[in-house]
Every structure is written in C-alpha cells, then in structure tokens.
Coordinates of C-alpha atoms in Angstrom, one line a residue:
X1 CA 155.6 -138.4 -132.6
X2 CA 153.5 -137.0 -135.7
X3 CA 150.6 -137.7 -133.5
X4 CA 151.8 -135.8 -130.5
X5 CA 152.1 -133.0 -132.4
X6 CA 148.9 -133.1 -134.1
X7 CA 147.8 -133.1 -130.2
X8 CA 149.7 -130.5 -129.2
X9 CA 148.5 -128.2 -132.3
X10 CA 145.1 -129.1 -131.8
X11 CA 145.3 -128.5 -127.8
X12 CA 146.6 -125.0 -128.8
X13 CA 143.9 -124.1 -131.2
X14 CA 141.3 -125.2 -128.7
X15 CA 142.9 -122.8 -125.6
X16 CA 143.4 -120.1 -128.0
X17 CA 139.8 -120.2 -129.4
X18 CA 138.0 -120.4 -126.2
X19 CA 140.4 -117.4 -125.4
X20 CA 138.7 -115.2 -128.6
X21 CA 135.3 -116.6 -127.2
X22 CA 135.4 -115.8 -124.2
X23 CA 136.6 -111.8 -124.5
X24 CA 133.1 -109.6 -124.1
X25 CA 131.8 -108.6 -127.8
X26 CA 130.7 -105.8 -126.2
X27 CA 134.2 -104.1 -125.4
X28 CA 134.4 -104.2 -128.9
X29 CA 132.0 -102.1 -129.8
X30 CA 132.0 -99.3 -127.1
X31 CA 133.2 -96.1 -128.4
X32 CA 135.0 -94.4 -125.8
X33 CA 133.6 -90.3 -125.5
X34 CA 135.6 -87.3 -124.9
X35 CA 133.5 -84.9 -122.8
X36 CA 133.5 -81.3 -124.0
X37 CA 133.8 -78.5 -122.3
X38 CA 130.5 -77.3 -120.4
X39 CA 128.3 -74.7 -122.5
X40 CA 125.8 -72.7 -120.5
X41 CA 126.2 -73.1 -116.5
X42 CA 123.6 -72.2 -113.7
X43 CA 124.5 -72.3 -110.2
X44 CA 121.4 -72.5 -107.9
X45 CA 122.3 -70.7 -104.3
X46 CA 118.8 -70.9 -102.5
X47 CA 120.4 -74.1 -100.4
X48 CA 122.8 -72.7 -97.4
X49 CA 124.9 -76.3 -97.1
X50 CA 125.8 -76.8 -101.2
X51 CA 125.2 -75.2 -104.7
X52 CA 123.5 -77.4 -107.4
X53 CA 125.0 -76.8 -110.3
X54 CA 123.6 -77.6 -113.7
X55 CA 125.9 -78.0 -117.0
X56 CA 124.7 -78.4 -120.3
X57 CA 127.2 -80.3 -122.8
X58 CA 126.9 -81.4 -126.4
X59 CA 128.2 -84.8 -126.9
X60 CA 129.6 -86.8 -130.1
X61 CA 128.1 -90.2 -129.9
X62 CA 129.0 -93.1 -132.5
X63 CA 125.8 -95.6 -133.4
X64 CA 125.8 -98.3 -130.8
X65 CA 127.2 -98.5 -127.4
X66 CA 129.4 -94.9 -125.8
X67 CA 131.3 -94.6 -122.6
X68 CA 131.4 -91.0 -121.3
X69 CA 133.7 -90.6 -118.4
X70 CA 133.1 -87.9 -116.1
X71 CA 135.8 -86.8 -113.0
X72 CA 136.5 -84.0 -110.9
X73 CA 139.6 -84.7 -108.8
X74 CA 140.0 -81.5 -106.6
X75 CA 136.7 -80.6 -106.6
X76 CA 134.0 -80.6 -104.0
X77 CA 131.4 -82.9 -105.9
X78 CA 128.9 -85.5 -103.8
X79 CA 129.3 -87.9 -105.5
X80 CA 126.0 -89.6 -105.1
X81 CA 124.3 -86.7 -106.2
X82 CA 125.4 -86.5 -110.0
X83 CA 123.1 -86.8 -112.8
X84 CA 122.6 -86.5 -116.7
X85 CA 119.7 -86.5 -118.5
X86 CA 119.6 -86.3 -122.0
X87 CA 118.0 -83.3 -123.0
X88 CA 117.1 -83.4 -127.1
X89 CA 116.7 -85.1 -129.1
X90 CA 115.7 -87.4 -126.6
X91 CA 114.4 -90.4 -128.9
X92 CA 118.3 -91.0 -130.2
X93 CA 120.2 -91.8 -127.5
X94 CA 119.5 -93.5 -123.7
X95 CA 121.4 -94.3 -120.2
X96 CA 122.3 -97.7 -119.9
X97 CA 124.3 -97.6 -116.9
X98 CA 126.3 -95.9 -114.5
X99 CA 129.6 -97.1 -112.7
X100 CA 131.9 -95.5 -110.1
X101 CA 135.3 -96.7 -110.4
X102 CA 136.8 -97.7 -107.3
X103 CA 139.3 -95.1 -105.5
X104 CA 138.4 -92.8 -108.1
X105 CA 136.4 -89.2 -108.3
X106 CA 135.1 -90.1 -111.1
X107 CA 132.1 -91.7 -112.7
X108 CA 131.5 -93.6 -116.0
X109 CA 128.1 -93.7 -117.8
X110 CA 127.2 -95.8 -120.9
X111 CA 125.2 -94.7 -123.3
X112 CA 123.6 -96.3 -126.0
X113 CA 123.1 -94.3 -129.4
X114 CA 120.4 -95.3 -132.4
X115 CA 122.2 -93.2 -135.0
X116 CA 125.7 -91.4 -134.8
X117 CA 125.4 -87.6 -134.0
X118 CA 125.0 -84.9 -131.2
X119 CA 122.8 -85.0 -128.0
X120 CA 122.5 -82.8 -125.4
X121 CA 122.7 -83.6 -122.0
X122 CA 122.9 -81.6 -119.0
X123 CA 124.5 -82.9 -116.2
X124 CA 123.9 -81.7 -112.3
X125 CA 125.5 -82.2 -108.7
X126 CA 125.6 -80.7 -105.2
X127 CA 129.0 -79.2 -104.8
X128 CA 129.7 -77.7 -101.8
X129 CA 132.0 -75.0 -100.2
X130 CA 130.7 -72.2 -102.6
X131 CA 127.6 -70.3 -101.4
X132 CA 126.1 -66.2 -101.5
X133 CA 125.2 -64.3 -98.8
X134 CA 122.7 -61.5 -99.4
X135 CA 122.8 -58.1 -97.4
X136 CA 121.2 -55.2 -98.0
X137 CA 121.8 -51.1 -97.5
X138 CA 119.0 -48.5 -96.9
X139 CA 118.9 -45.5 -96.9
X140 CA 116.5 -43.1 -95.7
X141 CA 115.5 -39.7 -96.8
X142 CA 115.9 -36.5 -93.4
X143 CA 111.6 -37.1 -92.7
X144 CA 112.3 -40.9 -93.2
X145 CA 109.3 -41.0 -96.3
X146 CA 111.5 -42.9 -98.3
X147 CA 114.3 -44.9 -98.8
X148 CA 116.6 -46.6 -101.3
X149 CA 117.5 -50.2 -101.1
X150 CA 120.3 -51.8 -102.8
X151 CA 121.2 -55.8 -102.8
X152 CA 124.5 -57.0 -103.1
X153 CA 125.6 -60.5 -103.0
X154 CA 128.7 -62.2 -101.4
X155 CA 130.0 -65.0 -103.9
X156 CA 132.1 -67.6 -102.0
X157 CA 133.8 -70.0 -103.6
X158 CA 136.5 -72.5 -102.0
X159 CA 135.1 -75.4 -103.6
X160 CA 138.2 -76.3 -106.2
X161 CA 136.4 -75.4 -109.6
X162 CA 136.3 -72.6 -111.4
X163 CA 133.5 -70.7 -112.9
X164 CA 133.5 -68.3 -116.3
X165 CA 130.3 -66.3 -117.1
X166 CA 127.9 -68.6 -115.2
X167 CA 124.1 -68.1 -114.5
X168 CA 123.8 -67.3 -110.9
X169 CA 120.2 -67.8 -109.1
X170 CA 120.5 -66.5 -105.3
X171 CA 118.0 -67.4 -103.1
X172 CA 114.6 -65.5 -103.7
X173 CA 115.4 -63.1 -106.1
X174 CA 117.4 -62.1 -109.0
X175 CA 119.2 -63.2 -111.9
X176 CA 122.9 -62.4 -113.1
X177 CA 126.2 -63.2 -114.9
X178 CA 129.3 -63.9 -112.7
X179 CA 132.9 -65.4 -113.2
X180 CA 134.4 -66.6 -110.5
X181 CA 137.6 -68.5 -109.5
X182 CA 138.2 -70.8 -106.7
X183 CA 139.6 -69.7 -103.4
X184 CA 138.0 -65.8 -104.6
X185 CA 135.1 -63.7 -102.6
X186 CA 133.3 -61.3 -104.9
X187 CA 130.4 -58.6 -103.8
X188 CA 128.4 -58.3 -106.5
X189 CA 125.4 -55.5 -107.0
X190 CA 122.1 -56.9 -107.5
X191 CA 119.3 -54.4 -107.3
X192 CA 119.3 -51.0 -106.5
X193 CA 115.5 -49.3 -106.1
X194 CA 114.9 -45.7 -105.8
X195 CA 112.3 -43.8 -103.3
X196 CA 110.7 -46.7 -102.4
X197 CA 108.0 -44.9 -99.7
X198 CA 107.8 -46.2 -96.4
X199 CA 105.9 -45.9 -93.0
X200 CA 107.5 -45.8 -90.2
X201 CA 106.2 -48.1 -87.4
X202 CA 106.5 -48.7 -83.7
X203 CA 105.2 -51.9 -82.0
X204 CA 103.9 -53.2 -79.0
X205 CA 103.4 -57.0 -78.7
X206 CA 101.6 -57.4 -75.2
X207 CA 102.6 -61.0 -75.4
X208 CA 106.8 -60.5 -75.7
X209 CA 106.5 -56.5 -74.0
X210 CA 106.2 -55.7 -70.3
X211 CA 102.9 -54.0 -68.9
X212 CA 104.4 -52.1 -67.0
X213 CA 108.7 -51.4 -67.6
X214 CA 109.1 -48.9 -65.0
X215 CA 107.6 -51.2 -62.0
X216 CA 109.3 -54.4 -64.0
X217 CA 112.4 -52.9 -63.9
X218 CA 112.6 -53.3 -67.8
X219 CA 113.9 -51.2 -70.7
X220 CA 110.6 -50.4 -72.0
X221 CA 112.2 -49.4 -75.6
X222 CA 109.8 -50.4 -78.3
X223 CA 111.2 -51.7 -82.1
X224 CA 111.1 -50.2 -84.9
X225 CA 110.4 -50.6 -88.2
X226 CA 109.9 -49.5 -91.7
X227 CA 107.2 -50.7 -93.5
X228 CA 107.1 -51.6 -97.4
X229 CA 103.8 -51.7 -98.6
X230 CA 103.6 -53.5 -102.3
X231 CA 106.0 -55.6 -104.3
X232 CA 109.3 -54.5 -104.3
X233 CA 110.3 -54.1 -108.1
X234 CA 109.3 -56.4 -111.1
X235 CA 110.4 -59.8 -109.8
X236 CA 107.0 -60.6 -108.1
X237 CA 109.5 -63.4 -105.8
X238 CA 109.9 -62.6 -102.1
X239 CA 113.4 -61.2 -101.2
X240 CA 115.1 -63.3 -98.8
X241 CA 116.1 -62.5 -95.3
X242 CA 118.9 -60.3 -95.0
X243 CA 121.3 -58.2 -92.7
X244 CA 120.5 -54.5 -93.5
X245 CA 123.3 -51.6 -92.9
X246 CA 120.6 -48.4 -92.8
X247 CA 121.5 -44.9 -93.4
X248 CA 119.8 -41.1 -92.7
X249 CA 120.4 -38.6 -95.0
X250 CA 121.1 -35.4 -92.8
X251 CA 119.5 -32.7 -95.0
X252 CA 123.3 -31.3 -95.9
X253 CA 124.1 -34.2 -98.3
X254 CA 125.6 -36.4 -95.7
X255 CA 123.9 -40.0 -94.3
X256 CA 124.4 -40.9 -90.9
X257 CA 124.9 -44.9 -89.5
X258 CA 121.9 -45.3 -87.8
X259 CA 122.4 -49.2 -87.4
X260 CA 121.9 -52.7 -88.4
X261 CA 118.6 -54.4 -88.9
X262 CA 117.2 -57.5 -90.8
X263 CA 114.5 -57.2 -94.1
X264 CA 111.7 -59.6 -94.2
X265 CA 109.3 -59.9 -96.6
X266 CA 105.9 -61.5 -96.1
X267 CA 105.2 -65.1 -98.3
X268 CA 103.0 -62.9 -100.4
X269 CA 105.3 -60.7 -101.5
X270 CA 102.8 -57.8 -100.3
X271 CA 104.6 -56.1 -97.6
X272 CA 108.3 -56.1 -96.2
X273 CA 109.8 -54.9 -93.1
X274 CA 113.5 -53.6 -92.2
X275 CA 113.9 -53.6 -88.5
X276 CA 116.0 -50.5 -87.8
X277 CA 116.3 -51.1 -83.9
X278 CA 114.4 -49.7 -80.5
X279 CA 113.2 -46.7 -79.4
X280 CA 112.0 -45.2 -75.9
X281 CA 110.1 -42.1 -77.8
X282 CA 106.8 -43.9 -77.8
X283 CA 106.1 -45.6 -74.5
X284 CA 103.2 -48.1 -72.8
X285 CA 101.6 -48.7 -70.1
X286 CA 99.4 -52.2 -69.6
X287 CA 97.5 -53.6 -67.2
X288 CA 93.9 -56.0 -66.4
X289 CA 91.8 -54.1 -64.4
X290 CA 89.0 -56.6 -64.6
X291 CA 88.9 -60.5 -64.3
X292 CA 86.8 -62.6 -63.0
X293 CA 84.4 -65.8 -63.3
X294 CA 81.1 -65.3 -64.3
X295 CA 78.7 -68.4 -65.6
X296 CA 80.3 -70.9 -63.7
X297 CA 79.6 -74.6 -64.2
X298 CA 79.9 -77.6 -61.3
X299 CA 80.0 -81.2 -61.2
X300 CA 78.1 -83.0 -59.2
X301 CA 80.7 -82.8 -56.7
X302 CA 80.0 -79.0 -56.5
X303 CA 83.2 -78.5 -58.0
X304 CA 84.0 -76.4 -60.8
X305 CA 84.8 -77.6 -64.3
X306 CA 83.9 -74.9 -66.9
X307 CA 83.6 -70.9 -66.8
X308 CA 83.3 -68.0 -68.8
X309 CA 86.1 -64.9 -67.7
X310 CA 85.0 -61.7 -68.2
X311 CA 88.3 -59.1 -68.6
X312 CA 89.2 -55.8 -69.3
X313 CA 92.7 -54.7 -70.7
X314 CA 93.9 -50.6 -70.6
X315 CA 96.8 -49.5 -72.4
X316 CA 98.0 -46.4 -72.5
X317 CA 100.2 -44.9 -74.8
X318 CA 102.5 -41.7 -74.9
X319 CA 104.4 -40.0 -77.8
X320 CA 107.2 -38.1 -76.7
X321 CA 108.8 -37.0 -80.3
X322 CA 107.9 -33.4 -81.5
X323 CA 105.9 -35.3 -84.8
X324 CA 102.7 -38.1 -85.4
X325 CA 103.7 -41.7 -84.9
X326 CA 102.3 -44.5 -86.3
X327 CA 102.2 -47.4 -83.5
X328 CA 101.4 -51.1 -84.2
X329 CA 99.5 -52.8 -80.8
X330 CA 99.5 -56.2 -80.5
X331 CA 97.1 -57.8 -78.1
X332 CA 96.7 -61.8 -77.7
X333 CA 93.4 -63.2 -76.3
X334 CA 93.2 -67.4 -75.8
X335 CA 90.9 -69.6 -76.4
X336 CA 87.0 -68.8 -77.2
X337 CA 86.1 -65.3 -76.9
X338 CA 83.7 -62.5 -77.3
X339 CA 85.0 -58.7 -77.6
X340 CA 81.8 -56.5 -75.7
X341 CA 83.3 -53.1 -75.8
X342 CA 86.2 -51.6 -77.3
X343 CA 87.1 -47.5 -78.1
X344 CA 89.4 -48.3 -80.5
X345 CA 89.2 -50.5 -84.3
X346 CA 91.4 -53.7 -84.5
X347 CA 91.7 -56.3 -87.1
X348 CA 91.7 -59.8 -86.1
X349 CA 94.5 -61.3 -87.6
X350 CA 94.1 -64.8 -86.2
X351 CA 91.6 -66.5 -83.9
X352 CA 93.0 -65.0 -80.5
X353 CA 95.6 -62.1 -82.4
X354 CA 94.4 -58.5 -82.8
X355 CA 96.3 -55.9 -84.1
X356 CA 95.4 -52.0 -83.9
X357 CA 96.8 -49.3 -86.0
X358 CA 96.8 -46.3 -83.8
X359 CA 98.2 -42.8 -85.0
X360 CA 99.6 -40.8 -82.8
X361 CA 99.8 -37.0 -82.0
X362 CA 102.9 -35.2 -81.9
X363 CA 103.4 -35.4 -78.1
X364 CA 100.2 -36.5 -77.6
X365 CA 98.3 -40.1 -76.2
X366 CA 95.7 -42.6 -76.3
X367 CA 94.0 -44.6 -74.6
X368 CA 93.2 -48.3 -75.4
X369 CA 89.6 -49.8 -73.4
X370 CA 88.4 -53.5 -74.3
X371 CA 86.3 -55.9 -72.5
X372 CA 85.8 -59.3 -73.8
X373 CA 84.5 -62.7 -72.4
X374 CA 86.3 -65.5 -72.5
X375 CA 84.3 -68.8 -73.2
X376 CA 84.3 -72.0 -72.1
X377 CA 87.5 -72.2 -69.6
X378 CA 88.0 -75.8 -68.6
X379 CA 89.0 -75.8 -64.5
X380 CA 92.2 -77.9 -64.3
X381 CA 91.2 -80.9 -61.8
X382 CA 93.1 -80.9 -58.3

C-alpha cells in the first residue's frame, strides 16, 4: 500500500511538471501595451475610393517582448492595409510579428524592446467612406480682365471615426486644420486669390468643330474660356480639377450667374483654364479647297502604293461682339508633312497639331490660307 502511494505521488509530480514545462516561457514575459491616444493626425484625400490616414503615437514599452493591440470596431478600416513603423529611436525597439485575431477588427503586433522607454511609431491605413470634393467660385470683373478665385473643400465623413484638429492634405493643393465628426459634411475655405488677370479665349478645334454649321445643320457655338497665365499663388503644385460656379460683376456692385464650368491646370503648373461655356459671337467657316495626289509611286503591277497629297485649308473667321477677341485655331494635319504657304503664324505644338493665336477686330475678320504637302501616304491595298 506504502508503495502505491509513493506511485501515485510520484505519477502526480511527473503530470504536474510536464504541465509547468510545457506552458510557453514566452507568455511570461510579454508585457501587454496600452495604446495611447493618437498625437498628430494627417488625412491624405488625393485618392477618390479611401483616405490614408497616418497617426503618430508614443508608446510605453517594458525591456523584452510587448504586445500592442490595435482595434477599430465601427470603423471603416481595410484591414489589410494597416501598418506601423517605428519612427525614433529606431535602434530600441523592432516588429516581431503581426496577428489578426479571428472574428475580430482588430490586430495585435509584438514588439520586442532593448531597453524600457518610449518609441514612436506611426501607424497608417486606408479607411474609406470619408473623402473632399474641391469646387471652385470665380468671379469676374464688368471687362472680364480679372477675376477672383476662391477654393472650398467638401469634407465627408461617414466612415465611423472621429477626427479633432487633424492635418488635412486635398488633392493637389493646400494644407489645413479641420475637426470633423462622423456622419458630418463640412465646406471648408481654402484659398481665396485676388485680381488674378485673365485672357479671354475662344476656340476652334477643326478636329471636334464642324466646317461648315450652317450647311451641317450644327450649333456652331464656340467654347470659351479664361486663360491663367503663371502659377496660381505660392504652392507651385497644380490645382486639381474642379467644378467652377463663375460670376460677372455688373458695374453697380452686383455679380450676375453666368454659369458652371470646370478649372484645369496644365502638369506644369504654367497655365490654367476655367471653361465658362459657348458662345455664337465669334463664328467659322472651314473648308479644303485643294487635294490631290501629286508624286505618285506604282508597283510593278502599275498599282499605286505611295503618294504625296498636296492640300489647302481656308478658314474664315467673323467677330460679331462690339470689342477685340482673342480666338484660339486648332488645325490637325496627319502623318508626314510639309507646310509651303501660310498668311498667318502658328506654333506646332505636336508633330501634326498647330495652334494659331489670332486677334480679332471688334466686328471685324480674318482670313486663314495654308498649303502643305503631305508625305509618304501609303495606298491601302484592294
């Protein structure tokens, strides 16, 4: 019987030893890490389908092995796009590892400390449902000279989280401080330039325009635009496409709605444009009144595989308003080509683009001549 019990005793201690063995020594030393409150927060808006949003945190870590768990039940987080990186002082501290507890919106990352103290980290992810929308409002002075611009943003957020005195970075241009809460729209200003001057443009693209709108049975109306020349205040960014509400002052302190347009500014930042709709005050009149083959080249089938085309192009434009114009032409010429005549100067934009700057008289014309060669026109085979 004594020996049974010794058994039994010794049995126990066995089990109960290969129990203490066999528990992780790691789990003993993990320090579990409260995540503070975020410090500064920028919320990146240049991407239409979600915000990245960075956070910068200071964490408490004891020496040896930390577990910072990180959640957001409620709010719009991909999951698969959240980071940290350990910011300074980056020797101290590294990440191990990073787990996703199962039916969780959460996310648990081990660190491992040298020493005890703070790091900083700052910690990013896509969170969608929040977004700004940029539209502009100009308006022009009676002789449309010069305008002012302003730039407001539309802050959505729906995306479950709220946001105090964050860094917001809309796309293209600009900089500010906004709170806002979730499920609230905000308009907030952004710029606001004064007397910016303009040009006011007509054009005429002879590719997208018809020749001829009475016999076409067309409108004939011609856009318009106003024409920025330099950078548009001390952000030397572009500004990004926007819908723009314009305005005409009426010489008695009033502004009249003229319309809506859009604002596009060139890669550059050089030039921008605000489309302020159409117009039938300036009108033209296109048409070839010369083509044909000239240098012609045969097989030895006598049929024709190469040519050269010889063409002429007149235009001809009318102002109808009671003051000088400004009218952009836009003529398109394929392939290999020679210019052998032309009344009028043109810069050539791309290989077969030209564009001519014509000023017009106040309810005066002109008349655009040009004869060119086209090179080198392979005959399509029967």
């Amino acid at each position: 019987m004594a020996k049974k019990t010794l058994y039994f005793h010794l049995a126990l201690f066995n089990v109960l030893l290969f129990l203490l063995l066999s528990l992780p020594p790691a789990e003993a030393r993990v320090k579990f890490v409260a995540l503070p409150g975020p410090g500064k927060i920028v919320l990146h808006l240049d991407n239409p389908s979600a915000a990245l949003v960075e956070e910068d945190r200071s964490l408490t870590l004891e020496k040896g092995l930390n577990r910072v768990d990180f959640s957001w039940k409620g709010v719009r987080i991909d999951r698969d796009s959240v980071r940290m990186t350990i910011l300074c002082p980056k020797d101290q501290a590294s990440l191990l590892n990073v787990g996703f507890p199962p039916g969780e919106e959460a996310l648990l990352w081990e660190i491992y400390s040298k020493e005890a103290g703070e790091v900083s980290v700052r910690i990013s992810y896509l969170l969608s449902r929040i977004d700004g929308l940029l539209h502009y409002k100009a308006v022009a002075d009676k002789e449309e000279k010069t305008i002012d611009l302003r730039g407001f943003l539309v802050l959505r957020n729906f995306s479950g989280e709220d946001f105090q005195d964050v860094v917001v970075l809309p796309a293209g241009n600009g900089k500010f401080s906004a709170t806002v809460k979730n499920g609230e729209t905000q308009e907030l200003p952004v710029f606001h330039w004064n007397r910016i001057p303009v040009v006011k443009v007509w054009t005429f693209d002879a590719r997208r325009m018809p020749w001829d709108p009475e016999k076409q049975g067309a409108d004939g109306a011609l856009p318009v635009s106003y024409r920025i020349k330099g950078r548009l205040g001390p952000n030397p960014s572009t500004l990004p496409e926007g819908k723009v509400r314009i305005f005409l002052e009426d010489g008695r302190g009033e502004t009249l709605f003229l319309g809506e347009g859009r604002i596009n500014q060139d890669q550059a930042g050089e030039e921008a444009t605000i489309s302020v709709g159409y117009s039938r005050d300036v009108v033209v009149k296109q048409r070839k009144t010369l083509e044909r083959r000239i240098h012609v080249r045969r097989n030895d089938k006598n049929r024709i595989v190469l040519y050269d085309s010889e063409e002429e192009i007149r235009a001809l434009v009318r102002n109808f308003k009671d003051s000088p114009v400004k009218l952009l032409m836009i003529q398109h010429i394929p392939g290999q080509w020679e210019m052998k005549a032309c009344n009028l100067p043109y810069e050539r934009k791309e290989a077969g683009l030209l564009e001519f700057h014509v000023t017009l008289p106040a309810k005066g014309e002109q008349e655009l001549t040009m004869r060119y060669i086209r090179r080198n026109i392979r005959r399509e085979p029967y």
